[in-house]
Amino acid sequence: MRIVQVNLATEFYSPFDGGAVARVIREQAAIIQSKGHFVTVVTVPSPSGNYDTGHVLPVRNAYRDELSFAKRAIFKLKGWWLKWDIPYYDVFIRSVIARIESLTHPPDVIITHNDLVAPRYLKARFPSSTIAAMLHNIQNPSLKDAKALAAPVDMFLTVSDYLKDWVLTHLGLPREKVATVSHGVNLQDFYPRPDWASRHAGPLRVLVVARIEPNKGQDLVARAVARLAKEGIPVKLTLAGPVWMFGSQARETSSYLEEVLAAAHPAQCEHLGHVPHPQMRSLYQQHDVVCLISRLEEGFGLAILEAMACGCAAVSSDRGGLKEATRGAALVVEPDDPDTIFRALRRLATDEQELRRWKEKSLERAKEASWEVSVDRMLRLFRELRSGKPTPQECIA
C-alpha cells in the first residue's frame, strides 16, 4: 500500500521541535515501511530538521505576522463560514493537496492526525483513496454535524477505548466507523539503565514531562515534593516541557511556571523547557519517578509510557486514557485530593523495596505495549476497508 500521513498544520515532524503526534507518525511510518509499504509524510518543515523516516514532503502554512490585515480578515470570515478549526487553514490544505497530487502514484490510504477538517477536502480530491482520521485527544470541532464529519472519513482511529467512547457519545460518529488503535513504545529507543533497580544516589528524582499549564498538574506535584522536603525527605523535581508549543516557538516563562517553581520550595526544582526527543531517554533514565497528574481527560499518555520503559516508577491520575496507558502499573492519585499525591510520593521516597516494585511493574507494562501490534491492527483495518467493509471484530481494540 501507498500511505500518506498528513501532520498537523501546527506541529513539526521533527525530533527537535515536534511533539507526541510527530513521534507517533514516525513510529508508525517506520513499521509500515518495514512491512514493504511506501509512506509519505506531508508536513510543515521544521527549522531544526525533520525525522528521516518516510518520504517527507514539505507544505506551507500561514502565520499571522506574514499576512496583511485584509488577508487576515478574509481568512477569518472564510474560516468561520467553512468551520475551520485552525486559523488561515486555506494555505495549509491547498499546499497539502498540491503535494499529494505531485506523487507519481495516488495514495491508497491518507491518514490525518487530530484534524477533522482535512478529510472533506482530501476525499473530494482523492475519492479512490481510503481516508482515515486518527484522533489522539478529545476533539471539539467547529463543524458539529455528525453526518458531515463522518461522510468523508472511511475510518476514525482513536488511541484509546476511552477516546473511542468519547467521540461516539459527544460527536455522534457512527460506531462502525470508529476503531481503537492504541499507542505503543519503542523499546529500542527507550530502555532502563543497567542499574535501574537501585535508586539514584541522593534525593528521590521526580520528573514531569508535559506542556507547562495548569491542566497538566505540575503545581500539584510541586506542592507534594515541597511537603516531602519539609519533612526532611530529600527530593528533586524536574519539569520538562515548553510553556507553549515546541522548540523555537516556545515561550520561556509564564505566571503559572513561576507559581509552580515557588510552590516547590524548599525542594530542589528545575525547569528544562522543551527537551528534544533524542535526549528524552537519558532524561528518563536519570529519574526514579515520573508523574502525570493530569486534570484533563487525556487521550492516552505516550510520555508516561516511554518513561516507564526506562524504568521509572509511575504516579498518574486516572483521567481519560491514562488508565489504558499504564494498565495497573502506576500508583493512581486524584488531582482533586492533593494528599493522595503526597502519600504516593512519600511511599516511593521512604521504601526502597516499594520503589523497586513499581519500577518492575513499569517495565513489565512497557514490554506489553508494542508499536508492532498497533500498526498491524491499523494495516489490517486498511486492508479490510480496501477490500470491503471491516468485520465487526476489527473495530474492537
Coordinates of C-alpha atoms in Angstrom, one line a residue:
M1 CA 0.0 0.0 0.0
R2 CA 1.0 3.6 -0.5
I3 CA 0.2 5.6 2.6
V4 CA 0.3 9.3 3.2
Q5 CA 0.5 10.7 6.7
V6 CA -0.7 14.3 7.0
N7 CA 0.8 16.0 10.0
L8 CA -1.0 18.8 11.9
A9 CA -0.7 22.3 10.5
T10 CA 0.6 23.4 13.9
E11 CA 3.2 20.7 14.6
F12 CA 6.5 19.9 13.1
Y13 CA 7.5 16.4 12.1
S14 CA 10.8 16.8 14.0
P15 CA 12.8 15.1 16.8
F16 CA 13.8 18.6 17.9
D17 CA 10.7 20.7 17.6
G18 CA 7.9 18.1 17.3
G19 CA 5.5 16.8 19.9
A20 CA 3.7 13.5 20.6
V21 CA 1.8 13.4 17.3
A22 CA 5.0 13.7 15.3
R23 CA 6.5 10.8 17.4
V24 CA 3.5 8.7 16.6
I25 CA 3.7 9.4 12.9
R26 CA 7.4 8.5 12.9
E27 CA 6.9 5.2 14.8
Q28 CA 4.0 4.2 12.5
A29 CA 5.9 5.1 9.4
A30 CA 9.0 3.1 10.4
I31 CA 7.0 -0.1 11.0
I32 CA 4.8 0.4 7.9
Q33 CA 7.9 0.7 5.8
S34 CA 9.5 -2.4 7.3
K35 CA 6.5 -4.3 6.1
G36 CA 7.1 -3.3 2.5
H37 CA 4.7 -0.4 2.2
F38 CA 5.6 3.1 1.0
V39 CA 5.0 6.0 3.4
T40 CA 4.9 9.7 2.6
V41 CA 4.8 12.3 5.4
V42 CA 3.3 15.7 4.5
T43 CA 4.3 18.3 7.0
V44 CA 5.3 21.9 7.6
P45 CA 9.1 21.7 7.7
S46 CA 10.9 22.2 11.0
P47 CA 13.6 24.8 11.2
S48 CA 15.7 22.2 13.1
G49 CA 15.2 19.3 10.7
N50 CA 12.6 16.6 10.2
Y51 CA 12.6 12.9 11.1
D52 CA 14.4 10.9 8.4
T53 CA 11.6 8.2 8.4
G54 CA 9.3 8.2 5.4
H55 CA 9.4 10.2 2.3
V56 CA 8.9 13.8 3.6
L57 CA 7.1 16.4 1.6
P58 CA 7.2 20.0 2.9
V59 CA 4.0 22.1 2.8
R60 CA 3.2 25.7 3.6
N61 CA 1.4 27.2 6.5
A62 CA 0.3 30.8 7.0
Y63 CA 1.2 32.8 10.1
R64 CA -0.5 36.0 11.3
D65 CA 2.6 38.2 11.1
E66 CA 3.2 37.4 7.4
L67 CA -0.4 38.3 6.4
S68 CA -1.9 41.7 5.7
F69 CA -4.8 42.9 7.7
A70 CA -7.1 42.4 4.7
K71 CA -6.0 38.8 4.2
R72 CA -6.4 38.0 7.9
A73 CA -9.9 39.4 7.8
I74 CA -10.8 37.3 4.7
F75 CA -9.3 34.1 6.2
K76 CA -11.2 34.8 9.5
L77 CA -14.5 35.1 7.6
K78 CA -13.8 32.1 5.4
G79 CA -12.8 30.0 8.5
W80 CA -16.0 30.9 10.3
W81 CA -18.1 30.1 7.2
L82 CA -16.3 26.8 6.4
K83 CA -15.9 25.7 10.0
W84 CA -12.1 25.6 10.1
D85 CA -10.5 24.6 13.4
I86 CA -7.2 26.3 12.7
P87 CA -6.6 29.9 11.6
Y88 CA -5.5 30.5 7.9
Y89 CA -6.2 26.9 7.1
D90 CA -6.7 27.6 3.4
V91 CA -3.0 28.0 2.8
F92 CA -2.1 24.7 4.5
I93 CA -4.8 22.5 2.9
R94 CA -4.1 23.8 -0.6
S95 CA -0.4 23.0 -0.1
V96 CA -1.2 19.5 1.2
I97 CA -3.4 18.7 -1.8
A98 CA -0.8 20.0 -4.3
R99 CA 1.9 17.9 -2.7
I100 CA -0.2 14.7 -2.8
E101 CA -1.2 15.4 -6.4
S102 CA 2.6 15.6 -7.2
L103 CA 3.1 12.0 -6.2
T104 CA 3.7 9.6 -9.1
H105 CA 1.1 7.2 -7.9
P106 CA -2.1 8.2 -6.0
P107 CA -2.1 7.0 -2.4
D108 CA -4.1 4.0 -1.3
V109 CA -4.6 5.5 2.2
I110 CA -4.4 9.1 3.6
I111 CA -4.2 9.5 7.4
T112 CA -4.9 12.8 9.0
H113 CA -3.9 13.4 12.7
N114 CA -6.1 15.4 15.1
D115 CA -7.5 17.1 12.0
L116 CA -11.2 16.7 11.3
V117 CA -11.2 19.4 8.6
A118 CA -8.8 17.9 6.1
P119 CA -10.9 14.8 5.3
R120 CA -13.6 16.7 3.5
Y121 CA -11.1 18.3 1.2
L122 CA -9.0 15.2 0.7
K123 CA -11.9 12.9 -0.1
A124 CA -13.2 15.4 -2.7
R125 CA -9.9 15.5 -4.4
F126 CA -8.8 11.8 -3.9
P127 CA -12.1 9.8 -4.0
S128 CA -10.4 6.5 -4.6
S129 CA -8.1 6.8 -1.5
T130 CA -9.2 5.4 1.9
I131 CA -9.4 8.4 4.3
A132 CA -8.5 7.7 7.9
A133 CA -8.7 10.3 10.7
M134 CA -6.5 9.4 13.7
L135 CA -7.6 11.2 16.9
H136 CA -5.0 11.5 19.7
N137 CA -7.0 13.8 22.0
I138 CA -10.6 14.9 22.7
Q139 CA -11.8 17.0 19.7
N140 CA -14.3 19.8 19.7
P141 CA -14.5 20.6 16.0
S142 CA -16.2 23.7 14.8
L143 CA -18.3 21.5 12.5
K144 CA -20.7 19.8 14.8
D145 CA -22.8 17.9 12.3
A146 CA -22.0 14.2 12.9
K147 CA -23.1 13.2 9.4
A148 CA -21.0 15.8 7.7
L149 CA -18.0 14.9 9.9
A150 CA -18.3 11.2 9.2
A151 CA -19.2 11.3 5.4
P152 CA -15.6 11.9 4.0
V153 CA -13.9 9.6 6.6
D154 CA -13.7 5.8 5.9
M155 CA -12.4 5.1 9.5
F156 CA -11.8 7.1 12.6
L157 CA -8.8 5.7 14.6
T158 CA -8.8 6.6 18.3
V159 CA -5.7 6.0 20.5
S160 CA -7.7 4.5 23.5
D161 CA -11.1 3.0 24.2
Y162 CA -11.8 6.0 26.4
L163 CA -11.4 8.3 23.4
K164 CA -13.4 6.0 21.2
D165 CA -16.3 6.1 23.7
W166 CA -16.0 9.9 23.9
V167 CA -16.2 10.5 20.2
L168 CA -19.2 8.1 19.9
T169 CA -21.0 9.9 22.7
H170 CA -20.1 13.5 22.1
L171 CA -19.5 13.7 18.4
G172 CA -22.2 11.2 17.5
L173 CA -20.0 9.3 15.0
P174 CA -21.2 6.0 13.6
R175 CA -19.9 3.1 15.7
E176 CA -19.0 1.0 12.7
K177 CA -16.6 3.8 11.6
V178 CA -14.6 4.1 14.8
A179 CA -11.8 1.7 15.9
T180 CA -9.2 1.9 18.7
V181 CA -5.5 1.7 17.6
S182 CA -3.5 2.3 20.8
H183 CA -0.1 3.9 21.0
G184 CA 3.0 1.8 21.8
V185 CA 6.5 2.4 22.9
N186 CA 9.8 1.8 21.0
L187 CA 11.8 -0.4 23.2
Q188 CA 14.9 0.1 21.1
D189 CA 14.8 3.8 21.8
F190 CA 13.5 3.6 25.4
Y191 CA 15.1 1.2 27.9
P192 CA 16.4 1.3 31.5
R193 CA 19.9 2.0 32.6
P194 CA 21.9 -1.2 33.7
D195 CA 21.4 -0.5 37.4
W196 CA 17.7 0.5 37.0
A197 CA 16.6 -1.5 40.1
S198 CA 18.6 0.7 42.5
R199 CA 17.6 4.2 43.5
H200 CA 19.8 7.0 42.3
A201 CA 22.1 8.3 45.0
G202 CA 20.9 11.4 46.7
P203 CA 17.3 12.8 46.6
L204 CA 14.4 11.0 45.1
R205 CA 14.3 12.3 41.5
V206 CA 10.8 13.1 40.3
L207 CA 10.1 14.0 36.7
V208 CA 7.1 15.7 35.0
V209 CA 7.1 15.7 31.1
A210 CA 4.3 17.9 29.8
R211 CA 3.5 21.3 28.4
I212 CA 3.6 23.8 31.3
E213 CA 0.0 24.5 32.0
P214 CA -2.5 24.0 34.9
N215 CA -4.3 21.1 33.3
K216 CA -1.1 19.0 33.4
G217 CA -0.9 19.4 37.2
Q218 CA 2.7 20.5 37.7
D219 CA 1.6 22.6 40.6
L220 CA 0.1 19.5 42.4
V221 CA 3.5 17.7 42.1
A222 CA 5.4 20.8 43.2
R223 CA 3.3 21.1 46.4
A224 CA 3.7 17.4 47.1
V225 CA 7.5 17.5 46.8
A226 CA 7.6 20.6 49.0
R227 CA 5.8 18.7 51.7
L228 CA 8.3 15.9 51.4
A229 CA 11.2 18.4 51.7
K230 CA 9.7 20.0 54.8
E231 CA 9.6 16.5 56.4
G232 CA 13.3 16.2 55.7
I233 CA 12.9 13.8 52.9
P234 CA 15.5 14.6 50.1
V235 CA 13.7 15.1 46.8
K236 CA 14.3 16.9 43.5
L237 CA 11.7 17.8 40.9
T238 CA 12.4 18.2 37.2
L239 CA 9.9 19.8 34.8
A240 CA 10.4 19.1 31.1
G241 CA 8.1 20.8 28.6
P242 CA 7.6 24.2 26.9
V243 CA 5.4 26.9 28.2
W244 CA 3.6 26.9 24.8
M245 CA 4.2 24.9 21.7
F246 CA 7.6 23.3 21.0
G247 CA 11.2 24.2 20.1
S248 CA 11.8 27.6 18.6
Q249 CA 8.1 28.6 19.1
A250 CA 8.2 28.1 22.9
R251 CA 8.0 31.0 25.3
E252 CA 10.4 30.7 28.2
T253 CA 8.2 31.6 31.2
S254 CA 4.7 32.2 32.4
S255 CA 3.0 33.2 35.6
Y256 CA 1.9 29.6 36.1
L257 CA 5.5 28.3 35.8
E258 CA 6.6 30.9 38.3
E259 CA 3.9 29.7 40.6
V260 CA 5.0 26.1 40.3
L261 CA 8.7 26.9 40.9
A262 CA 7.7 28.8 44.0
A263 CA 5.3 26.1 45.2
A264 CA 8.1 23.5 45.1
H265 CA 10.3 25.3 47.7
P266 CA 12.1 24.1 49.7
A267 CA 12.6 21.1 47.4
Q268 CA 15.0 21.4 44.5
C269 CA 13.2 22.2 41.3
E270 CA 14.4 22.8 37.8
H271 CA 12.6 23.6 34.5
L272 CA 14.4 22.4 31.4
G273 CA 12.0 23.8 28.8
H274 CA 11.3 21.8 25.7
V275 CA 13.6 18.7 25.5
P276 CA 14.4 17.3 22.0
H277 CA 13.2 13.8 21.6
P278 CA 16.7 12.2 21.1
Q279 CA 17.5 13.4 24.6
M280 CA 14.5 12.0 26.4
R281 CA 15.8 8.5 27.0
S282 CA 18.7 9.9 29.0
L283 CA 16.4 12.2 30.9
Y284 CA 14.1 9.4 31.9
Q285 CA 17.0 7.2 32.9
Q286 CA 18.2 9.9 35.3
H287 CA 14.9 9.9 37.3
D288 CA 13.3 7.5 39.8
V289 CA 9.7 8.5 39.3
V290 CA 7.6 10.0 36.5
C291 CA 4.3 11.9 37.3
L292 CA 1.4 12.8 35.1
I293 CA -1.2 14.2 37.4
S294 CA -3.4 15.5 34.6
R295 CA -6.6 17.3 35.4
L296 CA -7.6 16.7 31.8
E297 CA -9.2 13.6 30.3
E298 CA -6.1 12.6 28.4
G299 CA -6.3 10.7 25.1
F300 CA -3.6 8.2 26.1
G301 CA -0.3 9.1 27.8
L302 CA 2.7 8.5 25.4
A303 CA 5.3 10.2 27.6
I304 CA 4.5 8.3 30.7
L305 CA 4.7 5.0 28.8
E306 CA 8.1 6.0 27.5
A307 CA 9.3 6.9 31.0
M308 CA 8.0 3.5 32.3
A309 CA 10.0 1.7 29.6
C310 CA 13.1 3.5 31.0
G311 CA 12.5 2.1 34.5
C312 CA 10.7 5.0 36.2
A313 CA 8.0 4.2 38.7
A314 CA 4.8 5.9 37.6
V315 CA 2.3 8.2 39.5
S316 CA -0.7 9.1 37.5
S317 CA -4.2 10.4 37.7
D318 CA -7.0 8.2 36.4
R319 CA -8.2 10.6 33.7
G320 CA -9.2 9.6 30.2
G321 CA -6.9 7.1 28.5
L322 CA -4.2 7.2 31.2
K323 CA -5.6 4.0 32.8
E324 CA -5.1 2.3 29.5
A325 CA -1.6 3.6 29.0
T326 CA -0.4 2.4 32.5
R327 CA -2.6 -0.7 32.9
G328 CA -2.4 -1.1 36.6
A329 CA 1.4 -0.4 36.7
A330 CA 1.1 3.2 38.1
L331 CA 0.1 4.5 41.6
V332 CA -3.2 6.2 40.9
V333 CA -3.8 9.5 42.5
E334 CA -6.7 12.0 42.5
P335 CA -5.9 15.6 41.3
D336 CA -8.7 16.9 43.5
D337 CA -7.1 15.4 46.6
P338 CA -3.5 16.6 46.9
D339 CA -3.0 14.2 49.9
T340 CA -3.1 11.2 47.6
I341 CA -0.2 12.6 45.6
F342 CA 1.8 13.4 48.7
R343 CA 1.2 9.9 50.1
A344 CA 2.2 8.2 46.8
L345 CA 5.5 10.1 46.5
R346 CA 6.2 9.6 50.2
R347 CA 5.7 5.9 49.9
L348 CA 8.2 5.7 47.0
A349 CA 10.7 8.1 48.7
T350 CA 10.8 6.1 52.0
D351 CA 10.6 2.5 50.9
E352 CA 13.3 1.2 48.6
Q353 CA 11.5 -2.1 48.0
E354 CA 8.3 -0.3 47.1
L355 CA 10.1 1.9 44.7
R356 CA 11.7 -1.1 43.1
R357 CA 8.4 -3.0 42.9
W358 CA 6.7 -0.1 41.0
K359 CA 9.7 0.2 38.7
E360 CA 9.4 -3.5 37.9
K361 CA 5.7 -3.0 37.2
S362 CA 6.6 -0.2 34.8
L363 CA 9.0 -2.3 32.8
E364 CA 6.5 -5.2 32.6
R365 CA 3.8 -2.9 31.3
A366 CA 6.1 -1.3 28.7
K367 CA 7.0 -4.7 27.3
E368 CA 3.4 -5.3 26.5
A369 CA 2.9 -2.0 24.6
S370 CA 4.1 -2.9 21.1
W371 CA 4.0 -0.5 18.2
E372 CA 4.2 -3.6 16.0
V373 CA 0.8 -4.8 17.3
S374 CA -0.7 -1.3 17.0
V375 CA 0.4 -0.9 13.4
D376 CA -0.6 -4.4 12.4
R377 CA -4.1 -3.7 13.7
M378 CA -4.2 -0.4 11.6
L379 CA -2.9 -2.1 8.4
R380 CA -5.5 -4.9 8.9
L381 CA -8.2 -2.3 9.1
F382 CA -7.0 -0.6 5.9
R383 CA -6.8 -3.9 4.0
E384 CA -10.4 -4.7 5.1
L385 CA -11.5 -1.2 4.0
R386 CA -9.8 -1.5 0.6
S387 CA -11.5 -4.9 0.0
G388 CA -14.9 -4.2 1.5
K389 CA -16.3 -3.4 4.9
P390 CA -14.3 -4.3 8.1
T391 CA -15.7 -7.1 10.1
P392 CA -17.2 -6.1 13.5
Q393 CA -14.3 -7.6 15.5
E394 CA -11.8 -5.4 13.6
C395 CA -13.3 -2.4 15.2
I396 CA -12.5 -3.6 18.7
A397 CA -9.2 -2.8 20.4

